[in-house]
Coordinates of C-alpha atoms in Angstrom, one line a residue:
M1 CA 169.1 74.2 83.7
P2 CA 169.6 76.4 80.5
P3 CA 166.6 78.6 79.9
T4 CA 164.5 78.1 76.8
T5 CA 163.3 81.6 76.2
P6 CA 164.9 85.0 75.6
Y7 CA 164.8 87.5 78.5
A8 CA 161.5 89.2 78.8
G9 CA 162.7 92.5 77.6
K10 CA 163.5 91.2 74.1
F11 CA 159.8 90.7 73.3
S12 CA 158.3 93.5 75.5
S13 CA 155.7 95.5 73.7
C14 CA 155.4 99.3 73.6
P15 CA 154.5 100.8 77.0
P16 CA 150.8 101.5 77.3
Y17 CA 149.5 105.0 77.6
S18 CA 149.3 106.5 81.0
N19 CA 147.3 109.3 82.3
N20 CA 150.2 111.5 83.2
N21 CA 151.7 114.2 81.0
N22 CA 154.9 112.4 80.5
H23 CA 153.3 109.9 78.2
P24 CA 150.6 111.8 76.2
Q25 CA 148.5 109.8 73.8
P26 CA 149.5 110.3 70.2
H27 CA 146.9 112.1 68.2
S28 CA 146.0 112.7 64.6
P29 CA 147.4 115.8 62.8
Y30 CA 143.8 116.5 61.9
R31 CA 141.2 117.8 64.3
S32 CA 137.9 116.0 64.1
G33 CA 134.8 117.9 65.1
T34 CA 132.6 114.9 65.3
A35 CA 132.8 111.6 67.2
P36 CA 133.4 108.4 65.2
K37 CA 130.4 107.0 63.6
P38 CA 128.8 104.1 65.4
V39 CA 129.6 100.8 63.7
K40 CA 128.2 97.3 64.0
E41 CA 130.6 94.5 64.5
N42 CA 130.1 91.7 62.1
V43 CA 131.2 88.1 62.6
Y44 CA 131.3 85.9 59.5
S45 CA 132.1 82.2 59.0
C46 CA 131.4 81.5 55.3
A47 CA 134.1 80.5 52.8
Y48 CA 135.0 82.2 49.5
S49 CA 133.5 80.8 46.4
A50 CA 135.5 80.8 43.3
S51 CA 132.5 81.9 41.3
E52 CA 131.5 84.7 43.5
N53 CA 132.9 88.1 44.6
P54 CA 134.4 87.5 48.0
Y55 CA 133.5 91.0 49.1
A56 CA 129.8 90.4 48.4
I57 CA 129.5 87.6 50.9
P58 CA 130.5 87.0 54.5
Q59 CA 134.2 86.7 55.4
P60 CA 135.7 83.2 55.3
H61 CA 138.3 83.6 58.0
S62 CA 136.7 85.0 61.1
S63 CA 136.8 81.5 62.6
Y64 CA 140.6 81.7 62.3
R65 CA 141.0 85.1 63.9
S66 CA 139.9 84.0 67.3
S67 CA 142.3 84.5 70.1
S68 CA 142.3 80.9 71.2
V69 CA 142.2 77.5 69.8
S70 CA 139.2 75.3 70.5
S71 CA 140.3 73.0 73.3
V72 CA 139.7 69.4 73.7
T73 CA 138.7 68.5 77.2
V74 CA 139.9 65.1 78.1
K75 CA 140.9 63.3 81.3
E76 CA 144.4 64.4 82.5
H77 CA 145.5 65.7 79.1
H78 CA 145.9 69.4 78.3
Y79 CA 145.7 70.7 74.7
N80 CA 144.2 74.1 75.3
S81 CA 147.5 75.8 76.1
S82 CA 148.5 76.1 72.5
Y83 CA 148.0 79.5 70.8
A84 CA 145.9 80.3 67.8
V85 CA 147.2 81.2 64.4
S86 CA 146.4 84.8 65.0
E87 CA 147.7 85.1 68.6
N88 CA 151.0 86.7 69.4
P89 CA 153.0 84.1 71.4
Y90 CA 154.8 86.9 73.2
S91 CA 151.9 89.1 74.1
S92 CA 151.3 87.9 77.6
P93 CA 153.0 85.7 80.3
Q94 CA 152.4 82.0 79.9
P95 CA 150.1 80.3 82.4
H96 CA 151.9 77.8 84.7
S97 CA 150.4 74.5 83.6
P98 CA 151.5 71.0 84.2
H99 CA 153.4 71.3 81.0
S100 CA 155.0 74.6 81.7
P101 CA 158.6 74.8 80.6
H102 CA 159.4 76.4 84.0
Q103 CA 158.6 73.2 85.8
H104 CA 161.0 70.8 84.3
S105 CA 161.8 67.6 86.2
T106 CA 165.4 66.8 86.9
S107 CA 165.0 63.5 85.1
C108 CA 164.7 64.0 81.4
P109 CA 165.4 60.7 79.6
G110 CA 166.5 61.2 76.1
R111 CA 167.1 65.0 76.4
A112 CA 170.5 66.1 75.3
Y113 CA 172.1 69.2 76.8
R114 CA 169.2 69.9 79.0
H115 CA 169.7 70.5 82.7
T116 CA 167.7 71.5 85.7
S117 CA 168.8 73.1 88.9
S118 CA 167.8 71.8 92.3
S119 CA 167.5 74.0 95.3
S120 CA 171.1 73.3 96.2
G121 CA 172.3 74.4 92.8
S122 CA 173.4 71.0 91.5
E123 CA 173.0 70.2 87.8
Q124 CA 172.2 66.9 86.3
S125 CA 172.9 65.7 82.7
C126 CA 170.0 64.3 80.7
R127 CA 171.7 62.1 78.2
N128 CA 175.1 63.5 77.6
N129 CA 177.0 63.4 80.9
S130 CA 180.0 65.1 79.4
A131 CA 178.0 68.2 78.5
V132 CA 179.1 70.4 81.3
A133 CA 178.0 74.1 81.5
N134 CA 180.8 76.6 81.1
A135 CA 180.1 80.2 82.0
R136 CA 182.1 83.3 81.1
L137 CA 181.6 87.0 82.1
Y138 CA 181.3 89.6 79.4
G139 CA 180.8 93.1 80.8
H140 CA 177.5 92.9 82.7
G141 CA 176.3 89.7 81.1
I142 CA 177.0 86.1 81.5
T143 CA 177.5 83.7 78.6
A144 CA 177.0 80.0 79.3
S145 CA 177.4 76.9 77.1
Y146 CA 175.4 73.8 77.7
G147 CA 176.7 71.2 75.3
E148 CA 175.9 72.6 71.9
M149 CA 173.6 75.4 73.1
C150 CA 175.0 78.8 74.1
Y151 CA 173.1 81.3 76.3
H152 CA 173.8 85.0 77.1
D153 CA 171.9 86.6 80.0
N154 CA 169.5 83.6 80.1
S155 CA 168.7 84.1 76.4
L156 CA 169.5 81.4 73.8
V157 CA 171.9 83.0 71.3
S158 CA 173.3 80.1 69.3
A159 CA 173.2 76.3 69.0
S160 CA 173.9 73.5 66.5
L161 CA 170.9 72.6 64.3
E162 CA 170.8 69.1 65.8
A163 CA 170.6 70.6 69.3
L164 CA 167.8 73.0 68.3
I165 CA 165.8 70.1 66.8
Q166 CA 166.3 68.0 69.9
H167 CA 165.3 71.0 72.0
L168 CA 161.9 71.0 70.2
V169 CA 161.1 67.4 71.0
P170 CA 158.8 67.0 74.0
T171 CA 159.3 64.2 76.6
V172 CA 157.3 63.0 79.5
D173 CA 158.5 65.7 81.8
Y174 CA 159.5 68.4 79.3
Y175 CA 157.7 70.7 76.8
P176 CA 159.5 73.4 74.9
D177 CA 158.6 77.0 75.7
R178 CA 156.0 78.5 73.4
S179 CA 158.2 81.3 72.2
Y180 CA 160.9 78.8 71.3
V181 CA 158.4 76.7 69.4
F182 CA 157.2 79.6 67.4
T183 CA 160.6 81.0 66.7
F184 CA 162.2 77.7 65.6
L185 CA 159.2 76.6 63.5
L186 CA 159.2 80.0 61.8
S187 CA 162.9 80.2 60.9
S188 CA 163.9 76.5 60.7
R189 CA 162.9 76.6 57.0
L190 CA 166.1 78.6 56.4
F191 CA 168.1 75.4 57.2
L192 CA 165.8 72.5 56.3
H193 CA 162.4 71.8 54.8
P194 CA 159.5 71.7 57.2
Y195 CA 158.9 68.1 56.1
E196 CA 162.4 67.1 57.2
L197 CA 161.9 68.8 60.5
M198 CA 158.6 67.2 61.2
T199 CA 159.9 63.8 60.3
R200 CA 162.9 64.1 62.6
V201 CA 160.9 65.5 65.5
C202 CA 158.3 62.8 65.3
H203 CA 160.9 60.1 64.9
L204 CA 162.9 61.3 67.9
C205 CA 159.8 61.6 70.1
V206 CA 158.9 58.0 69.4
E207 CA 162.4 56.6 69.6
Q208 CA 163.1 58.2 73.0
Q209 CA 160.3 56.1 74.5
R210 CA 161.7 52.8 73.3
S211 CA 163.2 50.5 76.0
G212 CA 162.9 47.1 74.4
D213 CA 159.9 46.2 76.4
A214 CA 156.7 46.4 74.3
L215 CA 154.4 47.0 77.3
L216 CA 156.7 49.6 78.9
D217 CA 157.1 51.4 75.5
K218 CA 153.4 51.7 75.2
I219 CA 153.0 53.1 78.7
R220 CA 155.8 55.6 78.1
F221 CA 154.4 56.7 74.8
R222 CA 151.0 57.1 76.3
E223 CA 152.5 59.6 78.7
V224 CA 154.3 61.6 76.1
A225 CA 151.5 61.5 73.4
P226 CA 149.6 64.5 74.8
K227 CA 152.7 66.7 74.5
L228 CA 153.4 65.5 71.0
V229 CA 149.8 66.3 70.0
Q230 CA 150.2 69.7 71.6
L231 CA 153.3 70.4 69.6
L232 CA 151.6 69.3 66.3
T233 CA 148.6 71.4 67.2
E234 CA 150.7 74.5 67.6
W235 CA 152.4 73.7 64.3
T236 CA 149.1 73.2 62.4
E237 CA 147.4 76.2 63.9
T238 CA 150.3 78.7 63.4
F239 CA 151.8 77.4 60.2
P240 CA 148.9 75.5 58.5
Y241 CA 150.3 76.2 55.0
D242 CA 153.2 73.9 55.6
F243 CA 150.7 71.1 55.3
R244 CA 149.9 71.9 51.7
D245 CA 152.8 69.6 51.1
E246 CA 151.5 66.1 50.7
R247 CA 154.5 64.7 52.5
M248 CA 153.6 66.7 55.6
M249 CA 150.0 65.4 55.5
R250 CA 151.3 61.8 55.1
C251 CA 153.6 62.3 58.1
L252 CA 150.7 63.7 60.1
K253 CA 148.5 60.7 59.1
D254 CA 151.3 58.3 60.2
M255 CA 151.6 60.0 63.6
T256 CA 147.8 59.8 64.0
H257 CA 147.9 56.0 63.5
H258 CA 150.8 55.7 65.9
V259 CA 149.1 57.7 68.5
A260 CA 145.9 55.7 68.1
R261 CA 147.8 52.6 69.2
G262 CA 149.0 54.2 72.4
D263 CA 146.4 56.7 73.7
E264 CA 142.7 57.1 72.7
Y265 CA 142.4 60.6 74.1
S266 CA 145.4 61.9 72.1
W267 CA 144.1 60.1 69.0
R268 CA 140.8 62.0 69.3
A269 CA 142.6 65.2 69.7
M270 CA 144.7 64.4 66.6
Q271 CA 141.5 63.7 64.6
Q272 CA 140.0 67.1 65.6
M273 CA 143.2 68.9 64.9
T274 CA 143.4 67.4 61.4
Q275 CA 139.8 68.4 60.7
R276 CA 140.5 72.0 61.6
L277 CA 143.6 71.9 59.4
I278 CA 141.7 70.6 56.4
K279 CA 139.0 73.2 56.9
R280 CA 141.7 75.9 57.0
L281 CA 143.4 74.7 53.9
S282 CA 140.1 74.4 52.1
A283 CA 139.2 78.0 52.9
L284 CA 142.6 79.1 51.7
G285 CA 142.2 77.3 48.4
Q286 CA 138.8 79.0 47.9
Y287 CA 140.2 82.4 48.8
E288 CA 143.1 82.0 46.3
E289 CA 140.7 80.9 43.5
A290 CA 138.4 83.9 44.3
V291 CA 141.3 86.4 44.2
A292 CA 142.5 84.9 40.8
A293 CA 139.0 85.3 39.4
L294 CA 138.8 88.9 40.6
N295 CA 142.2 89.6 39.0
T296 CA 141.0 88.2 35.7
V297 CA 138.0 90.6 35.8
A298 CA 140.2 93.5 36.7
M299 CA 142.6 92.9 33.8
E300 CA 140.0 94.3 31.4
R301 CA 140.8 97.8 30.2
P302 CA 138.5 100.9 30.3
A303 CA 136.7 101.6 27.1
S304 CA 137.6 105.2 27.4
L305 CA 141.2 104.4 26.5
K306 CA 140.2 104.5 22.9
S307 CA 138.6 107.9 23.3
K308 CA 138.9 110.4 26.1
Q309 CA 135.5 111.8 25.4
A310 CA 134.0 108.4 26.2
S311 CA 135.0 108.7 29.8
G312 CA 131.6 110.1 30.7
Q313 CA 130.1 106.7 30.0
R314 CA 132.3 105.1 32.8
S315 CA 131.4 105.2 36.5
D316 CA 134.0 106.9 38.6
V317 CA 134.6 106.5 42.3
L318 CA 132.5 109.5 43.3
S319 CA 129.5 108.0 41.6
V320 CA 130.0 104.9 43.8
C321 CA 130.9 106.5 47.1
D322 CA 131.3 110.2 47.9
D323 CA 132.0 109.8 51.6
P324 CA 135.7 109.6 52.3
F325 CA 135.2 107.9 55.7
V326 CA 133.0 105.1 54.2
L327 CA 135.6 104.5 51.4
A328 CA 138.4 104.3 54.0
Q329 CA 136.3 101.8 55.9
Q330 CA 135.9 99.6 52.8
L331 CA 139.6 99.8 52.0
T332 CA 140.2 98.6 55.6
H333 CA 138.0 95.6 55.0
I334 CA 140.0 94.6 52.0
E335 CA 143.3 95.1 53.8
L336 CA 142.3 93.0 56.8
D337 CA 140.8 90.3 54.6
R338 CA 144.0 89.9 52.6
L339 CA 146.3 90.2 55.6
S340 CA 144.4 87.4 57.4
F341 CA 145.4 84.9 54.7
I342 CA 149.1 85.6 54.8
G343 CA 151.0 82.9 56.6
P344 CA 153.7 84.1 59.0
E345 CA 156.2 81.7 57.4
E346 CA 155.8 83.5 54.0
F347 CA 158.0 86.3 55.3
I348 CA 160.8 83.8 55.9
Q349 CA 160.1 81.5 53.0
T350 CA 161.2 84.2 50.7
F351 CA 164.8 83.6 51.9
A352 CA 164.6 79.8 52.4
M353 CA 166.4 77.3 50.3
K354 CA 164.7 76.1 47.2
D355 CA 163.1 72.8 47.7
P356 CA 164.1 70.4 44.9
L357 CA 160.7 68.8 45.1
E358 CA 158.6 72.0 45.2
N359 CA 157.7 71.6 41.5
H360 CA 156.3 68.1 42.0
K361 CA 152.7 67.7 40.8
G362 CA 149.9 67.4 43.2
F363 CA 147.0 69.0 44.9
F364 CA 149.1 71.0 47.3
R365 CA 151.5 72.4 44.7
K366 CA 151.3 76.2 45.3
R367 CA 153.7 79.1 45.5
K368 CA 154.9 79.3 49.1
T369 CA 154.6 83.1 49.2
S370 CA 151.5 83.5 47.0
N371 CA 149.3 85.3 49.6
L372 CA 152.1 87.8 50.4
E373 CA 152.6 88.5 46.7
A374 CA 148.8 88.9 46.3
Y375 CA 148.8 91.5 49.0
V376 CA 151.6 93.5 47.4
S377 CA 149.7 93.3 44.2
W378 CA 146.7 94.8 45.9
F379 CA 148.8 97.8 47.0
N380 CA 149.9 98.3 43.4
R381 CA 146.4 98.0 42.2
L382 CA 145.1 100.6 44.6
S383 CA 147.9 103.0 43.6
Y384 CA 147.0 102.6 39.9
L385 CA 143.3 102.9 40.7
V386 CA 143.8 106.3 42.3
A387 CA 145.9 107.5 39.3
T388 CA 143.3 106.1 36.9
E389 CA 140.4 107.9 38.7
I390 CA 142.3 111.2 38.6
C391 CA 143.5 111.0 34.9
M392 CA 140.2 109.7 33.5
P393 CA 137.9 112.8 33.7
V394 CA 137.8 115.3 30.8
K395 CA 137.1 118.4 32.9
K396 CA 139.8 119.9 35.1
K397 CA 137.3 120.7 37.8
H398 CA 136.2 117.1 38.1
R399 CA 139.8 115.9 38.3
A400 CA 140.6 118.4 41.1
R401 CA 137.5 117.2 43.0
I402 CA 138.7 113.6 42.8
I403 CA 142.1 114.5 44.0
E404 CA 140.6 116.3 47.0
F405 CA 138.4 113.3 47.7
F406 CA 141.3 110.9 47.8
I407 CA 143.2 113.2 50.1
D408 CA 140.3 113.0 52.5
V409 CA 140.2 109.3 52.1
A410 CA 143.9 109.1 52.9
Q411 CA 143.4 111.2 56.0
E412 CA 140.6 108.9 57.2
C413 CA 142.9 105.9 56.6
F414 CA 145.6 107.5 58.7
N415 CA 143.1 108.1 61.5
I416 CA 141.9 104.5 61.3
G417 CA 145.4 103.1 61.4
N418 CA 145.3 101.8 57.8
F419 CA 148.8 102.9 56.8
N420 CA 149.0 100.5 53.8
S421 CA 146.0 102.1 52.0
L422 CA 147.3 105.5 53.0
M423 CA 150.7 104.9 51.3
A424 CA 149.1 103.4 48.3
I425 CA 146.9 106.5 47.8
I426 CA 149.9 108.8 48.2
T427 CA 151.9 106.7 45.8
G428 CA 149.1 106.9 43.2
M429 CA 148.9 110.7 43.5
N430 CA 152.6 111.1 43.2
M431 CA 152.8 109.1 40.0
S432 CA 154.3 111.1 37.1
P433 CA 151.0 111.1 35.0
V434 CA 149.2 112.7 38.0
A435 CA 152.0 114.9 39.3
R436 CA 152.4 116.6 35.9
L437 CA 148.7 117.8 35.9
K438 CA 149.8 121.3 37.1
K439 CA 146.5 123.1 36.0
T440 CA 144.5 120.5 37.9
W441 CA 146.7 120.7 41.1
S442 CA 146.3 124.5 41.0
K443 CA 142.7 124.0 41.8
V444 CA 143.4 121.8 44.8
N445 CA 144.0 122.8 48.4
T446 CA 147.2 120.8 49.1
D447 CA 147.6 121.6 52.8
K448 CA 146.2 118.3 54.0
F449 CA 148.1 116.4 51.4
E450 CA 151.4 117.9 52.5
I451 CA 150.7 116.8 56.1
L452 CA 150.1 113.2 54.9
E453 CA 153.3 113.3 52.8
H454 CA 155.2 114.4 55.8
Q455 CA 153.8 111.6 57.9
M456 CA 154.9 109.0 55.2
D457 CA 158.2 110.8 54.4
P458 CA 160.8 108.2 53.5
S459 CA 163.7 110.2 54.9
S460 CA 165.5 108.9 58.0
N461 CA 164.2 105.4 57.2
F462 CA 160.6 106.5 57.5
S463 CA 161.1 107.9 61.0
N464 CA 157.8 109.9 60.9
Y465 CA 155.8 106.8 59.8
R466 CA 157.5 104.6 62.4
T467 CA 156.5 107.1 65.1
A468 CA 152.9 107.1 63.9
L469 CA 153.0 103.3 63.8
R470 CA 154.2 103.1 67.4
G471 CA 151.4 105.4 68.4
A472 CA 148.8 103.3 66.6
T473 CA 150.2 100.1 68.2
Q474 CA 150.0 101.7 71.7
R475 CA 146.4 102.8 71.0
S476 CA 145.6 99.2 69.9
E477 CA 147.1 97.7 73.1
T478 CA 144.9 100.0 75.3
A479 CA 141.9 99.9 73.0
H480 CA 138.3 99.9 74.3
S481 CA 136.7 99.4 70.9
S482 CA 137.4 97.2 67.8
Q483 CA 138.1 100.3 65.7
E484 CA 140.9 101.4 68.0
K485 CA 142.6 98.0 67.6
I486 CA 143.2 98.4 63.9
V487 CA 146.8 98.6 62.9
I488 CA 147.6 97.9 59.2
P489 CA 151.3 98.6 58.5
F490 CA 152.9 99.9 55.4
F491 CA 153.4 96.4 54.1
S492 CA 156.3 96.9 51.7
L493 CA 158.3 98.5 54.4
L494 CA 157.6 95.6 56.8
I495 CA 158.9 93.2 54.2
K496 CA 161.9 95.4 53.6
D497 CA 162.7 95.5 57.3
I498 CA 162.6 91.7 57.5
Y499 CA 164.6 91.3 54.4
F500 CA 167.4 93.6 55.7
L501 CA 167.4 91.9 59.0
N502 CA 167.9 88.6 57.3
E503 CA 170.6 89.9 54.9
G504 CA 172.4 92.0 57.6
C505 CA 172.9 89.1 60.0
A506 CA 174.6 85.8 59.3
S507 CA 172.3 82.8 59.8
R508 CA 175.3 80.7 60.8
L509 CA 178.3 81.6 63.0
P510 CA 181.9 80.7 62.2
N511 CA 181.7 77.7 64.5
G512 CA 178.7 76.3 62.5
H513 CA 176.1 77.1 65.1
I514 CA 172.8 78.7 64.1
N515 CA 172.6 82.4 65.0
F516 CA 169.5 82.2 67.2
E517 CA 169.7 85.9 68.2
K518 CA 168.8 86.6 64.6
L519 CA 165.9 84.1 64.8
W520 CA 164.6 85.8 67.9
E521 CA 164.5 89.1 66.1
L522 CA 162.8 87.7 63.0
A523 CA 160.2 86.1 65.3
K524 CA 159.6 89.4 67.1
Q525 CA 158.8 91.2 63.9
V526 CA 156.6 88.5 62.5
S527 CA 154.8 88.1 65.8
E528 CA 153.8 91.8 65.7
F529 CA 152.2 91.1 62.3
L530 CA 150.2 88.2 63.8
V531 CA 148.7 90.6 66.3
W532 CA 147.8 93.1 63.6
R533 CA 146.1 90.6 61.3
Q534 CA 143.9 89.1 64.0
V535 CA 141.6 92.2 64.2
I536 CA 138.1 91.7 62.8
C537 CA 137.1 94.8 60.8
P538 CA 134.3 96.5 62.8
F539 CA 132.8 98.5 59.9
D540 CA 129.8 97.5 57.9
R541 CA 130.4 96.2 54.5
D542 CA 129.2 98.0 51.4
R543 CA 129.2 95.3 48.7
R544 CA 128.9 97.8 45.8
I545 CA 131.9 99.8 46.9
L546 CA 134.0 96.7 47.6
Q547 CA 133.1 95.3 44.2
Y548 CA 134.2 98.5 42.5
L549 CA 137.5 98.7 44.3
V550 CA 138.6 95.2 43.5
T551 CA 137.2 94.7 40.0
T552 CA 137.0 98.1 38.2
P553 CA 139.5 98.2 35.3
I554 CA 142.6 100.4 35.7
F555 CA 145.1 101.9 33.4
S556 CA 148.6 100.5 32.8
E557 CA 151.5 102.9 33.1
D558 CA 151.6 103.7 29.4
E559 CA 147.8 104.2 29.4
L560 CA 148.1 106.6 32.4
H561 CA 150.7 108.7 30.6
L562 CA 148.5 108.9 27.5
A563 CA 145.4 109.8 29.5
S564 CA 147.4 112.5 31.3
Y565 CA 148.6 114.0 28.0
E566 CA 145.0 114.1 26.8
S567 CA 143.9 115.8 30.0
E568 CA 146.6 118.4 29.9
G569 CA 148.6 118.6 26.7
P570 CA 152.4 118.1 26.4
E571 CA 154.5 121.0 27.6
N572 CA 157.7 120.4 25.6
N573 CA 159.0 118.4 22.7
M574 CA 160.0 115.5 24.9
E575 CA 156.4 115.1 26.1
K576 CA 155.1 115.5 22.5
D577 CA 157.3 112.7 21.3
S578 CA 156.2 110.6 24.2
R579 CA 152.5 111.1 23.4
R580 CA 153.1 110.3 19.8
S581 CA 154.9 107.1 20.6
L582 CA 152.3 106.0 23.2
R583 CA 149.4 106.6 20.8
S584 CA 151.1 104.5 18.1
S585 CA 152.0 101.7 20.6
L586 CA 148.6 101.5 22.2
L587 CA 146.8 101.7 18.8
H588 CA 148.9 98.8 17.6
R589 CA 148.2 96.8 20.8
E590 CA 144.4 97.4 20.5
N591 CA 144.4 96.3 16.8
R592 CA 146.2 93.1 17.7
S593 CA 143.7 92.3 20.5

């Protein structure tokens, strides 16, 4: 029969560390004289409240970071083989269960282009007897076509959209491979709306069991119902945000009623699955409201904009936290909090076709990439916060001290594996209003900063950073503590990689087939993100520091330039003209407000 998954090497992870000298463990460019501070692992289960600071109360999402989905134990039915939203579907071999895709029966009623090989090597067609496999040799590989599905070296490389949809539909003796389920559910939105896919899959699953005999139909559907529930469970657990569409919820409700008529055990599983989904969507809604409320508070401007001398009345970061390690820990809390709410489909939804009904009014009407956008906004906020903290003080000595503090914070972020905060800090310190403070920088020992800049050097497509990321990933895979598991990638570069992968490869081939090799690669990159986001931050929370980081007012770009000129005066006529223009513009803006 044609295989359902790519060859194992396509999704193999980085090799783990070994004890021999040929594979030394990557190390930090900094030598630490002390052991890591002991930390207490916290497990939270509360939800964000729109009226409260989400960083002053327990996390809402820990219950969604578990490595497995709560299973429903029922007689002769298996629902516990589906993976959780945070689990990498490629991270480990699949257990051989009664529904394992490696144990397909030779009789697959209603399955088009699907074949199984007997011990004698014979093949049997499932619905389309004319779909005969044709194989061709290309170099060291074999390309085989099974109807409208094409394989190369046992890896699905292309197929028609209809064949891919049919391949997703479970039957009595067939269930699609988990990696295929994840890959197709992730990228199918490039070709059709999730609602359309769910409608067609459910319809096909039901229609395939029809024989014209009501009693026989009921018996056959009872046999396939557990697998349909399993598929829907994987969908709701891995891509829950698809169900913010009322049409998806209606379809799920209709299937629940249909299952209830055929199998009580499956109906109970559907009920529990729906309850988990509603809880997940409720937590997401509360999180988004809380982030919006925080952003509203953060939009306020520092009073010291009107007068540089008033900056002494404002708290700065050193008055809130003077320990770089602690601040790096709190930044890691924020990063993992926000990462955990990004749906994997948001990476692909950016390229998806515009849904003509996406502007329809309703409770579920939300931007499909809102959590991804919010995370990018957090990166920008942190960069501007760093620049604001540096440009704010009146005294040169104080500005130099803050620069050195943030260099130490960035170093600790690197050691933790928090590359996103690291890059945000470097970006803030390289902004023009900060970089021009030559007198201030002359008081700073920049050796450590140059090491950090080298690690995040954009040349050669960020080759140094990618090496460090691989090292952090390897450390995570062999970790013995929660802290060693932390990997927070430079997020903008991750988005860029996925964008260019999508733009650089055609989604459809000249024969009209879907380029499934591209979908495998997209799934591989997104699945790595799922592993990274599942880590629960092991550090203790400091509510005061977290509150400061997410709500303290920051300067705009113009305000930063003016604050920089007031810290160290203009050096040429161009800067003098710029300061004069900025003063006039900001004064006019303040008078209007």
